[in-house]
mmCIF file of C-alpha atoms in Angstrom:
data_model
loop_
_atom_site.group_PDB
_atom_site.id
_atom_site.type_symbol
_atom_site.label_atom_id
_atom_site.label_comp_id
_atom_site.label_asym_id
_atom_site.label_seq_id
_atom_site.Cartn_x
_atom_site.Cartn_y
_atom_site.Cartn_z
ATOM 1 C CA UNK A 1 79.226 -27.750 142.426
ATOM 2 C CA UNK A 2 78.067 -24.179 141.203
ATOM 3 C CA UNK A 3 78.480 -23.024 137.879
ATOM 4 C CA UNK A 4 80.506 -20.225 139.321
ATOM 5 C CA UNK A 5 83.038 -22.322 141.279
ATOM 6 C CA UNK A 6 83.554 -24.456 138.154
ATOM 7 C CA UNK A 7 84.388 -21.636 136.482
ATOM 8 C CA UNK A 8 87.020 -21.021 139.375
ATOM 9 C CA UNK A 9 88.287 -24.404 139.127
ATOM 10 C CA UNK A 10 88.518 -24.374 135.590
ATOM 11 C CA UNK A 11 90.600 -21.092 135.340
ATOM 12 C CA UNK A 12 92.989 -22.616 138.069
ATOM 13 C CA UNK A 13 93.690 -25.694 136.075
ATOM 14 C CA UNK A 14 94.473 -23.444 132.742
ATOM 15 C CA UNK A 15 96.587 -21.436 135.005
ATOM 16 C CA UNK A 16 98.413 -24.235 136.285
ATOM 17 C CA UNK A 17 99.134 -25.809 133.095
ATOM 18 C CA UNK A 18 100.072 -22.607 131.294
ATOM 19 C CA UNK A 19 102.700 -22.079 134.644
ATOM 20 C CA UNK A 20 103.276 -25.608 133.328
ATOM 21 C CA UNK A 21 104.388 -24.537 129.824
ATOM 22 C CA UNK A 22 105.901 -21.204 131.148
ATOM 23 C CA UNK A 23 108.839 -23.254 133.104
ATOM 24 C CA UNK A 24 109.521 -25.108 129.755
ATOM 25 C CA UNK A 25 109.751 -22.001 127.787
ATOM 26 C CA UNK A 26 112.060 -20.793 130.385
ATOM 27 C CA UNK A 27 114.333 -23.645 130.349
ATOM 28 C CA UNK A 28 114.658 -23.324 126.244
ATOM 29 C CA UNK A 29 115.751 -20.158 126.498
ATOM 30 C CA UNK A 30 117.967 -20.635 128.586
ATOM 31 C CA UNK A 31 120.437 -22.970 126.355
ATOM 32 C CA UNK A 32 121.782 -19.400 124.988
ATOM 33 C CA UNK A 33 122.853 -16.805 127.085
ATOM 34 C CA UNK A 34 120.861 -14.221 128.707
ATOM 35 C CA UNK A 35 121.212 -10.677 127.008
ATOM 36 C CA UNK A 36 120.024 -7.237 128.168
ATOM 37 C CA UNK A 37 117.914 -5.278 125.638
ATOM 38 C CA UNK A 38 119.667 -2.223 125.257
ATOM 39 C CA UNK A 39 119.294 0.793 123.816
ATOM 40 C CA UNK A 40 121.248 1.557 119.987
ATOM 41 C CA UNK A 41 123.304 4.381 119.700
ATOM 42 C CA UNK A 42 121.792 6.859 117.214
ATOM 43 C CA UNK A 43 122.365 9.763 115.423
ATOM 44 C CA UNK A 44 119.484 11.143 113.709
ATOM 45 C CA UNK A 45 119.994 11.280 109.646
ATOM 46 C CA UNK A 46 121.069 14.584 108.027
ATOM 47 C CA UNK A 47 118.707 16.868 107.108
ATOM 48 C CA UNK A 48 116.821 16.891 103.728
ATOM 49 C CA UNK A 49 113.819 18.905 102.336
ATOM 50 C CA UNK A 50 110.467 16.827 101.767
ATOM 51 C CA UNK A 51 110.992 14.457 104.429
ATOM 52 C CA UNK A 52 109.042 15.500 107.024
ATOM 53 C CA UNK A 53 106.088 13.411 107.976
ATOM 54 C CA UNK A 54 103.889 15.687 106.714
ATOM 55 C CA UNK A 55 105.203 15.233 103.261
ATOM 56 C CA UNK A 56 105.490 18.360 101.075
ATOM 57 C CA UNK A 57 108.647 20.668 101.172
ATOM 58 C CA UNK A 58 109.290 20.793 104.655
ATOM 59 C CA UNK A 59 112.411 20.017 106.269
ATOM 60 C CA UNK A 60 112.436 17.071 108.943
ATOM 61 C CA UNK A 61 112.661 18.501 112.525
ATOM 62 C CA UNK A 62 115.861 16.292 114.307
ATOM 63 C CA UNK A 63 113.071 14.325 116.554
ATOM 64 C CA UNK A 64 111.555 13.412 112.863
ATOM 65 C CA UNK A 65 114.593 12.053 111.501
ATOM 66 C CA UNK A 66 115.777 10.029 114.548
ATOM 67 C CA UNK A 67 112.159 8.983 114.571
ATOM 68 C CA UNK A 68 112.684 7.461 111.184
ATOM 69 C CA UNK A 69 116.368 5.733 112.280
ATOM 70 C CA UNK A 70 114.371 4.493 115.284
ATOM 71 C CA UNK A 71 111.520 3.238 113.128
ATOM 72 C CA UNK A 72 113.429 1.051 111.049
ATOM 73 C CA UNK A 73 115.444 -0.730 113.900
ATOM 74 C CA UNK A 74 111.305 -1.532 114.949
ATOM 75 C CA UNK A 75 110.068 -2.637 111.572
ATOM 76 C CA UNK A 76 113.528 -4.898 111.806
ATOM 77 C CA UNK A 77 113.700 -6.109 115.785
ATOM 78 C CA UNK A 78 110.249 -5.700 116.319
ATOM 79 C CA UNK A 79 111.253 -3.848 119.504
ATOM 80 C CA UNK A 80 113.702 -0.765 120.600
ATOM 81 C CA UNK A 81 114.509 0.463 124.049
ATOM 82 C CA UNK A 82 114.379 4.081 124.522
ATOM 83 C CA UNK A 83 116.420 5.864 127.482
ATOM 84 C CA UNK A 84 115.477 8.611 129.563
ATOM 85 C CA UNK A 85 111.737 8.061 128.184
ATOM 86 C CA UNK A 86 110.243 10.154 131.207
ATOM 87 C CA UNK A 87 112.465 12.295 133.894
ATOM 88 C CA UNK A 88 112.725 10.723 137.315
ATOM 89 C CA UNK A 89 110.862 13.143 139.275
ATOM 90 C CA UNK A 90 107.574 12.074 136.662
ATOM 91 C CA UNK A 91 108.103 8.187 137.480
ATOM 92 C CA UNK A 92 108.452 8.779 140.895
ATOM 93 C CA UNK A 93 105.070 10.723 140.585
ATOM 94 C CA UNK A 94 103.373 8.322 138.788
ATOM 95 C CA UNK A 95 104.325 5.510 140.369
ATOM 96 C CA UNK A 96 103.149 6.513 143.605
ATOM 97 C CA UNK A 97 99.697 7.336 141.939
ATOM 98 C CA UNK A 98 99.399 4.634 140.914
ATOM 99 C CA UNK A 99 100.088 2.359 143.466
ATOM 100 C CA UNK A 100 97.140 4.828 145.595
ATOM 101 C CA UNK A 101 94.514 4.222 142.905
ATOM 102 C CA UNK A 102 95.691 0.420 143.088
ATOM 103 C CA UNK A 103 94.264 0.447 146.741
ATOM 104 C CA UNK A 104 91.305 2.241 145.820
ATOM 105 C CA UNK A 105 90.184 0.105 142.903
ATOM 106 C CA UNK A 106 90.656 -3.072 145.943
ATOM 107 C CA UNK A 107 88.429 -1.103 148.180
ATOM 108 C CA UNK A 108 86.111 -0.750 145.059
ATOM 109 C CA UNK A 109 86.019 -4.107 143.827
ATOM 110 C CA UNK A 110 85.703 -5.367 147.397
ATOM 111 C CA UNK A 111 82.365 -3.543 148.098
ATOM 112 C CA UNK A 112 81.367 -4.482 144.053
ATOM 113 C CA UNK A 113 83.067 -8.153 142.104
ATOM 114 C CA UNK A 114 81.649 -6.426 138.994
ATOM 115 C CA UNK A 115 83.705 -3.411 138.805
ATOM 116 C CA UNK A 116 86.763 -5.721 138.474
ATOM 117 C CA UNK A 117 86.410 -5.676 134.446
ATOM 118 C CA UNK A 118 86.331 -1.749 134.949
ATOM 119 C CA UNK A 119 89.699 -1.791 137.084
ATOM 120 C CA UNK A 120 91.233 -4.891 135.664
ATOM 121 C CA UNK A 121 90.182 -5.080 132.523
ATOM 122 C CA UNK A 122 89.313 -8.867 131.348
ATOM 123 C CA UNK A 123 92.165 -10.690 132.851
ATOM 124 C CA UNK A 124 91.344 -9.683 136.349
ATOM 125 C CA UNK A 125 92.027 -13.203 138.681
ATOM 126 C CA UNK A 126 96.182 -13.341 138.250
ATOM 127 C CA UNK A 127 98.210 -13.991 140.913
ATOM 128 C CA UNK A 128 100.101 -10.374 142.369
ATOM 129 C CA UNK A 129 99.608 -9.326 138.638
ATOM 130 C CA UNK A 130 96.993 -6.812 137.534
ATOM 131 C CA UNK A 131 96.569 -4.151 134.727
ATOM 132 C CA UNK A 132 95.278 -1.414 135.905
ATOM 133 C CA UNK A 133 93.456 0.447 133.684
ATOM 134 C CA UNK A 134 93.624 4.317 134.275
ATOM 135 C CA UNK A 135 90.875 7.722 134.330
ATOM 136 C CA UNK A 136 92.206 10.398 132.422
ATOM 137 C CA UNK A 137 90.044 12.503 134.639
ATOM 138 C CA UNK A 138 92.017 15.053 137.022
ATOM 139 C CA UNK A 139 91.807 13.435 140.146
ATOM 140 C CA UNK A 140 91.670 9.618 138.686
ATOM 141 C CA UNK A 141 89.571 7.013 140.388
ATOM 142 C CA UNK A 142 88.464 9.971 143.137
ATOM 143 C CA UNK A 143 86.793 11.550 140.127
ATOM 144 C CA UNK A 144 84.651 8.206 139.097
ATOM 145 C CA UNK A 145 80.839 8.679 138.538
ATOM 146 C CA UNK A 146 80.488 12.600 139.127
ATOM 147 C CA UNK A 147 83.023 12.105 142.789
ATOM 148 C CA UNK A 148 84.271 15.445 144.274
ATOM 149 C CA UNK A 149 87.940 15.498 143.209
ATOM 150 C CA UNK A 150 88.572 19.340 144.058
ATOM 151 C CA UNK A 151 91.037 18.976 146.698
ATOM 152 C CA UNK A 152 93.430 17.682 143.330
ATOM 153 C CA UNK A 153 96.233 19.586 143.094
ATOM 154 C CA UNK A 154 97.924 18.285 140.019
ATOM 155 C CA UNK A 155 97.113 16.220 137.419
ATOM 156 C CA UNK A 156 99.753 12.949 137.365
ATOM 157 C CA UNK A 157 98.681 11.540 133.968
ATOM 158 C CA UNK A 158 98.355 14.358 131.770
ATOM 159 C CA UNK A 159 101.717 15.801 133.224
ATOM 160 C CA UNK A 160 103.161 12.398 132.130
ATOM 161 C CA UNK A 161 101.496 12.053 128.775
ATOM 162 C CA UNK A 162 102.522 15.999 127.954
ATOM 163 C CA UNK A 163 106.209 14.773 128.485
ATOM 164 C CA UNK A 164 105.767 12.018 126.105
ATOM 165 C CA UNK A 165 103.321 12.992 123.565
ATOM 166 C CA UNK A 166 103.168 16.705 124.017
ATOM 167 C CA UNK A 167 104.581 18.989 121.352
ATOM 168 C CA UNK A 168 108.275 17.777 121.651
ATOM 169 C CA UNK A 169 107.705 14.618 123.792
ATOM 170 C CA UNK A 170 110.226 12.297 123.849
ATOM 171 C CA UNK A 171 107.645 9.376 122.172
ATOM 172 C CA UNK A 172 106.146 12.198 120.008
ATOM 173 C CA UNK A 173 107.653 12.113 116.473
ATOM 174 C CA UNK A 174 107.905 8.030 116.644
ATOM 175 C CA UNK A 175 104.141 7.547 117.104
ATOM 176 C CA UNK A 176 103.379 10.278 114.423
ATOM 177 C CA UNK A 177 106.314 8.496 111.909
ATOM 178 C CA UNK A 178 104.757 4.601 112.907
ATOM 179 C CA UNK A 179 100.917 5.467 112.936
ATOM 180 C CA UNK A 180 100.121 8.964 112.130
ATOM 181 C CA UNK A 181 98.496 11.044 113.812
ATOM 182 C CA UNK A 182 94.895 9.373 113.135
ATOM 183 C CA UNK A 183 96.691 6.315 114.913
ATOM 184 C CA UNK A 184 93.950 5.030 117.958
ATOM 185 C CA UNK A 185 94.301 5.574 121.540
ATOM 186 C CA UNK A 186 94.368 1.733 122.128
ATOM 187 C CA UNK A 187 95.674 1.376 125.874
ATOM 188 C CA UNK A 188 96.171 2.903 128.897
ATOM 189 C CA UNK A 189 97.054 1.556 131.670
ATOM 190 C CA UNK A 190 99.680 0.283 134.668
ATOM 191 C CA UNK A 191 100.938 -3.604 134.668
ATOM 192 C CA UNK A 192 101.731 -3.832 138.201
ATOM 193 C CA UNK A 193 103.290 -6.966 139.562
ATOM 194 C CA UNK A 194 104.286 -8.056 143.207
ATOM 195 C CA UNK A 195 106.504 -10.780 144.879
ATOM 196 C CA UNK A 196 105.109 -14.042 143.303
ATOM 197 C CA UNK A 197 103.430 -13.441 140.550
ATOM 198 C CA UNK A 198 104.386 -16.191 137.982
ATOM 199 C CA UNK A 199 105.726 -16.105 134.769
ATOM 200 C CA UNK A 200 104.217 -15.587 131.525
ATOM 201 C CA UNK A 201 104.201 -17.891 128.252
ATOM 202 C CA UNK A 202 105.707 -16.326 125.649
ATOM 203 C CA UNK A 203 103.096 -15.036 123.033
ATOM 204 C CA UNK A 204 102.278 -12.326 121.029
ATOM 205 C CA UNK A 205 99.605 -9.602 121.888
ATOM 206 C CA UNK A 206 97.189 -10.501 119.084
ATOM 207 C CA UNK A 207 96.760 -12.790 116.171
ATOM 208 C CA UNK A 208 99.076 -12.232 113.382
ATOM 209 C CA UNK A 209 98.460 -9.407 110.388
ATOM 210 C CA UNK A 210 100.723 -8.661 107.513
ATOM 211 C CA UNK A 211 100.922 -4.985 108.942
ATOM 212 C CA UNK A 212 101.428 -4.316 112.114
ATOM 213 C CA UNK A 213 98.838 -3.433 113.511
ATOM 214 C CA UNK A 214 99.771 -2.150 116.904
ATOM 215 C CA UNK A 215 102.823 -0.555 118.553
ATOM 216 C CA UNK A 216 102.829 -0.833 122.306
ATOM 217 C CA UNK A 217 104.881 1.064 125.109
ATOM 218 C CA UNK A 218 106.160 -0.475 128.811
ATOM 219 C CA UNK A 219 107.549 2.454 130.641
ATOM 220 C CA UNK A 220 109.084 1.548 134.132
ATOM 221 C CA UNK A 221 108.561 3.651 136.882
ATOM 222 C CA UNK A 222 111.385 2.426 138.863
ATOM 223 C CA UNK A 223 114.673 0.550 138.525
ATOM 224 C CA UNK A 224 113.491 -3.112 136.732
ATOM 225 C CA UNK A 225 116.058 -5.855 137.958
ATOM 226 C CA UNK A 226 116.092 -9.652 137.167
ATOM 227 C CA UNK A 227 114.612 -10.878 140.287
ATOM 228 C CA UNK A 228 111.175 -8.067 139.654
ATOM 229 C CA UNK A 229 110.034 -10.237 136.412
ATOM 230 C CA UNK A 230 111.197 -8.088 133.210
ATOM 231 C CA UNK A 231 109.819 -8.808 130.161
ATOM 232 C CA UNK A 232 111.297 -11.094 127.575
ATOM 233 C CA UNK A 233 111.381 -9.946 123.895
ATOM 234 C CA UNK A 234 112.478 -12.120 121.185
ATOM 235 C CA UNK A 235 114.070 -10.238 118.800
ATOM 236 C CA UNK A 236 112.698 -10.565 114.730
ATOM 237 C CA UNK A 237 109.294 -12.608 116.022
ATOM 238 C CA UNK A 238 107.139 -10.080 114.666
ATOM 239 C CA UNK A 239 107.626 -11.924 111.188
ATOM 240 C CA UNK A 240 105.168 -13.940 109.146
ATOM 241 C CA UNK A 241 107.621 -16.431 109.409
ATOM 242 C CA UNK A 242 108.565 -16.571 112.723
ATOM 243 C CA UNK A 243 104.584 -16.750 113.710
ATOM 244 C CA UNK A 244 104.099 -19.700 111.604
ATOM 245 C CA UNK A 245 107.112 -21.323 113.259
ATOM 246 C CA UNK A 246 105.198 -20.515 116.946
ATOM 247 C CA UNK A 247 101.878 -22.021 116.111
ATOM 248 C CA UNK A 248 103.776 -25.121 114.686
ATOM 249 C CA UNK A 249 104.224 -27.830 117.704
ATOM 250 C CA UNK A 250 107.181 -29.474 115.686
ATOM 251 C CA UNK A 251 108.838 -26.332 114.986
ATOM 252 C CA UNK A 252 107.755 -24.100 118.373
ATOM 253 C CA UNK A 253 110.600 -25.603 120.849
ATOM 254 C CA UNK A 254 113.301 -25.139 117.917
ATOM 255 C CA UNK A 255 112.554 -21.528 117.453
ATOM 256 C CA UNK A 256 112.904 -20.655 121.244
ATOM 257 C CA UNK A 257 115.800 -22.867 122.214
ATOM 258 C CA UNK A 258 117.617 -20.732 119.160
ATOM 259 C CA UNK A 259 115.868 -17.436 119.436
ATOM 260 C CA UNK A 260 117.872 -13.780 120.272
ATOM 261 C CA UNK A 261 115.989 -13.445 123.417
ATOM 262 C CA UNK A 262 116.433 -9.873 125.469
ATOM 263 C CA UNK A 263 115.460 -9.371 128.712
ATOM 264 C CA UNK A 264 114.198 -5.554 129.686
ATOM 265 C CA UNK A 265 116.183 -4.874 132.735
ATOM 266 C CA UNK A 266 115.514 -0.568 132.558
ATOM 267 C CA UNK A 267 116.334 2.187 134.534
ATOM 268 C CA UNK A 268 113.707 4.390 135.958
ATOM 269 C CA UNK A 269 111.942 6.440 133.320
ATOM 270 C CA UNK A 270 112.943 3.971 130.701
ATOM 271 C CA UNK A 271 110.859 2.284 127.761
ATOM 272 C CA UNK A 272 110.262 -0.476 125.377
ATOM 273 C CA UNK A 273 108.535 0.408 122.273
ATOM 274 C CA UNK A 274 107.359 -2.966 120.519
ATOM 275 C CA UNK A 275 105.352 -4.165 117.656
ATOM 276 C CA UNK A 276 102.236 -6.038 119.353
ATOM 277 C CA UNK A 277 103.146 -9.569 117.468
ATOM 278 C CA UNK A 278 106.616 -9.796 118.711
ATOM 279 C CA UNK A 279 107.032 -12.923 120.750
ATOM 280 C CA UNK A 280 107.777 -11.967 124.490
ATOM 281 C CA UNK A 281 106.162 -12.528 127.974
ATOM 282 C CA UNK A 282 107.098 -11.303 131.620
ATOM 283 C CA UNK A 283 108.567 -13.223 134.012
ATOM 284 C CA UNK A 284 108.090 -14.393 137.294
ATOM 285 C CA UNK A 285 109.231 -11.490 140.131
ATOM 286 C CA UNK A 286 110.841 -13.707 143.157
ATOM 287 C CA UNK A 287 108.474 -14.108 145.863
ATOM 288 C CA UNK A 288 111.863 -13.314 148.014
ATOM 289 C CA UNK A 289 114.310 -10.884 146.548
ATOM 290 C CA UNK A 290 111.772 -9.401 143.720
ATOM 291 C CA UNK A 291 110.007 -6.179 144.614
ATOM 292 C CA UNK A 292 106.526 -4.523 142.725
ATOM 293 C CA UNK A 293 107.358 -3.601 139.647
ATOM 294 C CA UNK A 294 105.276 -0.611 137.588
ATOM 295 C CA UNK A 295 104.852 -0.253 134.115
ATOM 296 C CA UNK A 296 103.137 2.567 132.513
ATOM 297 C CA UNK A 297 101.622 0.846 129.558
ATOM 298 C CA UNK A 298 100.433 2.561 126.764
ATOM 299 C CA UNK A 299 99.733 2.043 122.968
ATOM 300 C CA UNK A 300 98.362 3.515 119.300
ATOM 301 C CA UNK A 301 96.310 1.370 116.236
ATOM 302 C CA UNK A 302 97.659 1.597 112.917
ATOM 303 C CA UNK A 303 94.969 3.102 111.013
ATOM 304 C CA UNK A 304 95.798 1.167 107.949
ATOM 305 C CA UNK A 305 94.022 -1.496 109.898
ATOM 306 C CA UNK A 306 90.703 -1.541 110.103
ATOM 307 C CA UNK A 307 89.233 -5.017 110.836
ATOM 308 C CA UNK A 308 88.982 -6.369 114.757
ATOM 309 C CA UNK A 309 92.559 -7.246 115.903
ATOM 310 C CA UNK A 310 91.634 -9.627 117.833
ATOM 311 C CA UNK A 311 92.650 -7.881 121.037
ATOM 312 C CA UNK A 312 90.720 -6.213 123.629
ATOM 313 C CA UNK A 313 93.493 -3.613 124.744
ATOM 314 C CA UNK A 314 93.980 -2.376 128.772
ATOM 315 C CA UNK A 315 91.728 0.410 128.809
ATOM 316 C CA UNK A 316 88.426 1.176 130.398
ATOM 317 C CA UNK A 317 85.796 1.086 127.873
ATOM 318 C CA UNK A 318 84.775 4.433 127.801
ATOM 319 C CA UNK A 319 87.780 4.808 126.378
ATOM 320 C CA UNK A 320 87.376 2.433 123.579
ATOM 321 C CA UNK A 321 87.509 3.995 119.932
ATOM 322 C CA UNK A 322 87.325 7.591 121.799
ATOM 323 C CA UNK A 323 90.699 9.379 120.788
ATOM 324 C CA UNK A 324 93.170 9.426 118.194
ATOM 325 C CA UNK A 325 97.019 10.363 118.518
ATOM 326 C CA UNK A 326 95.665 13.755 117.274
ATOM 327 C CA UNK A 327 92.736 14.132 119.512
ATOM 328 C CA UNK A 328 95.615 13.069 122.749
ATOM 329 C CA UNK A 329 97.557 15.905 121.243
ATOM 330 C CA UNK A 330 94.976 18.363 120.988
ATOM 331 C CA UNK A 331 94.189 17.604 124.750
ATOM 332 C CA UNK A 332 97.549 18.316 125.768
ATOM 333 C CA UNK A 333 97.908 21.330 124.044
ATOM 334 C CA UNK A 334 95.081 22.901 126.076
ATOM 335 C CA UNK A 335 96.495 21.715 128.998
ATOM 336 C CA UNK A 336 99.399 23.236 127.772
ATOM 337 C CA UNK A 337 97.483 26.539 127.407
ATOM 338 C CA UNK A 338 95.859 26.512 131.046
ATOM 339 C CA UNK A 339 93.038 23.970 130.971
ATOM 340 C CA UNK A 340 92.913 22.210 134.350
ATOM 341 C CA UNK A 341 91.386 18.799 133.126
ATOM 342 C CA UNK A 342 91.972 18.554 129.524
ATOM 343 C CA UNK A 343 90.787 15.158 128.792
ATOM 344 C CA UNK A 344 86.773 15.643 130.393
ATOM 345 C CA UNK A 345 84.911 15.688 127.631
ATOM 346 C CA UNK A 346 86.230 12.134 127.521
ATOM 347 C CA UNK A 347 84.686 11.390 130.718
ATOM 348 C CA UNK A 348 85.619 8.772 133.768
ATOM 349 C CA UNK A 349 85.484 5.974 130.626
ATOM 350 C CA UNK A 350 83.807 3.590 133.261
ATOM 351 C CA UNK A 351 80.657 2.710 130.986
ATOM 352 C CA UNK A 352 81.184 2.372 127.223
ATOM 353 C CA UNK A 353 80.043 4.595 124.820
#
């Protein structure tokens, strides 16, 4: 047997066992019933001079001070749905870009196995489930190495990203109040899953830190329902506590037969915001009634961390280490002002820096 087709084996065997596990999981949290993660109701706090999130005498704008309600309900659940994220007519954009550059990253990876990592980051072999890691280049994948993407008209992901983390997005003022803006472009990507893809074990993103160290958005690009594989989120296992209790084998069980688990069933243009180490983990969408699901997956580092998180994010490693929240903002502004391609000093982010 070749090296190469032991790998193959190998990974199939770890994939069947952790499908193995995943059922298990399932079946523990199951004992209590199912719950929709919803979004709180919210009024922003009253207005008061100094509290801005610039500090100093300035008076909090209202998307600063619901930013700060909607910043404690994370630092307490560990995860908050946000309505109305991004407008229809945006998803329905993006989603159908996405799903093109989906075929052309096949056609690429078909003619070259090593450009997977590129497309797919490093968890490229899953069954119908694939994370498709996105240009920021007008023109996307058609733009790649120098290619002629002139016949472009618009430009899908910055439109997106300007309604979200322009000047008055709608995810704006809770990235600047949770990271700053020195916070690091960690992700960007799709998670795209089809009819039988399997479910996930429930884990958190990275290995536990005292401060969180990441803070991680799942926008749906279409109506999510049970039988498409929402994610799981189990509220308040972002803790020290809680993680201790997960990497016990005589406690793990316990924990998720009696956790507060909440399953993301959105409506288009919707979003999660979570804290990375939050137990949660998608599940499987129904090789019969499911459909392909689309998630617009993004995320910022904490700069108050500044060791390896033990994480390689979804992004193509170009990108890696490139942009902060304020360089992403700066971009968006000139696109705001008239600049066609506002991210190309940035590059395709194909080869790393």
């Amino acid at each position: 047997m070749s090296s190469s087709a032991a790998r193959d084996l190998l990974y199939q065997d770890q994939q069947a066992a952790m499908g193995r596990r995943a059922i298990i999981e399932q079946e523990l949290l199951s004992r209590k019933k199912l719950k929709e993660l919803k979004a709180p109701k919210m009024k922003a706090a009253p207005a008061a001079s100094g509290t801005g999130f610039g500090g100093g005498n300035k008076k909090a704008t209202p998307m600063e001070r619901l930013a700060t309600e909607q910043a404690k309900i994370i630092h307490r659940d560990g995860v908050l749905r946000i309505n109305n994220a991004l407008s229809e007519r945006r998803a329905d954009s993006l989603r159908e870009y996405v799903l093109e550059q989906k075929e052309l990253a096949t056609v690429e990876t078909d003619k070259n196995v090593e450009m997977s990592q590129a497309f797919y980051g490093v968890e490229n072999q899953r069954k119908c489930r694939v994370d498709l890691q996105l240009s920021l280049l007008k023109g996307g994948y058609a733009a790649d190495a120098g290619g002629d993407a002139s016949q472009t008209e618009s430009h899908i992901v910055a439109d997106v990203l300007q309604e979200v983390l322009g000047e008055g997005g709608t995810l704006r003022s809770i990235y600047e109040n949770l990271v700053t803006l020195e916070g690091e472009f960690y992700e960007l990507a799709t998670l795209i899953t089809d009819p039988g893809s399997d479910r996930q074990q429930i884990h958190p993103d990275l290995p536990f830190k005292d401060i969180a160290p990441l803070y991680v958005i799942f926008l749906v690009l279409q109506d999510v329902t049970e039988d498409m594989g929402p994610t799981s989120f189990l509220l308040r296992t972002h803790t020290a506590t809680e993680n201790a209790k997960f990497h016990d084998y005589s406690q793990k069980d316990d924990q998720l037969a009696n956790a507060d688990c909440r399953l993301a069933t959105l409506k288009k243009g919707d979003a999660v915001l979570f804290d990375a180490r939050i137990l949660h983990c998608g599940n499987a969408n129904h090789p019969d009634t499911g459909s392909t699901r689309a998630v617009f997956n993004f995320s910022f580092r904490n700069p108050k961390i500044r060791d390896d998180l033990g994480y390689a994010g979804s992004i193509r490693p170009g990108y890696i280490g490139a942009m902060t929240l304020r360089d992403v903002s700066d971009a968006l502004a000139a696109y705001s002002a008239g600049e066609e391609d506002p991210f190309a000093k940035y590059g395709d982010g194909l080869c790393k820096r």
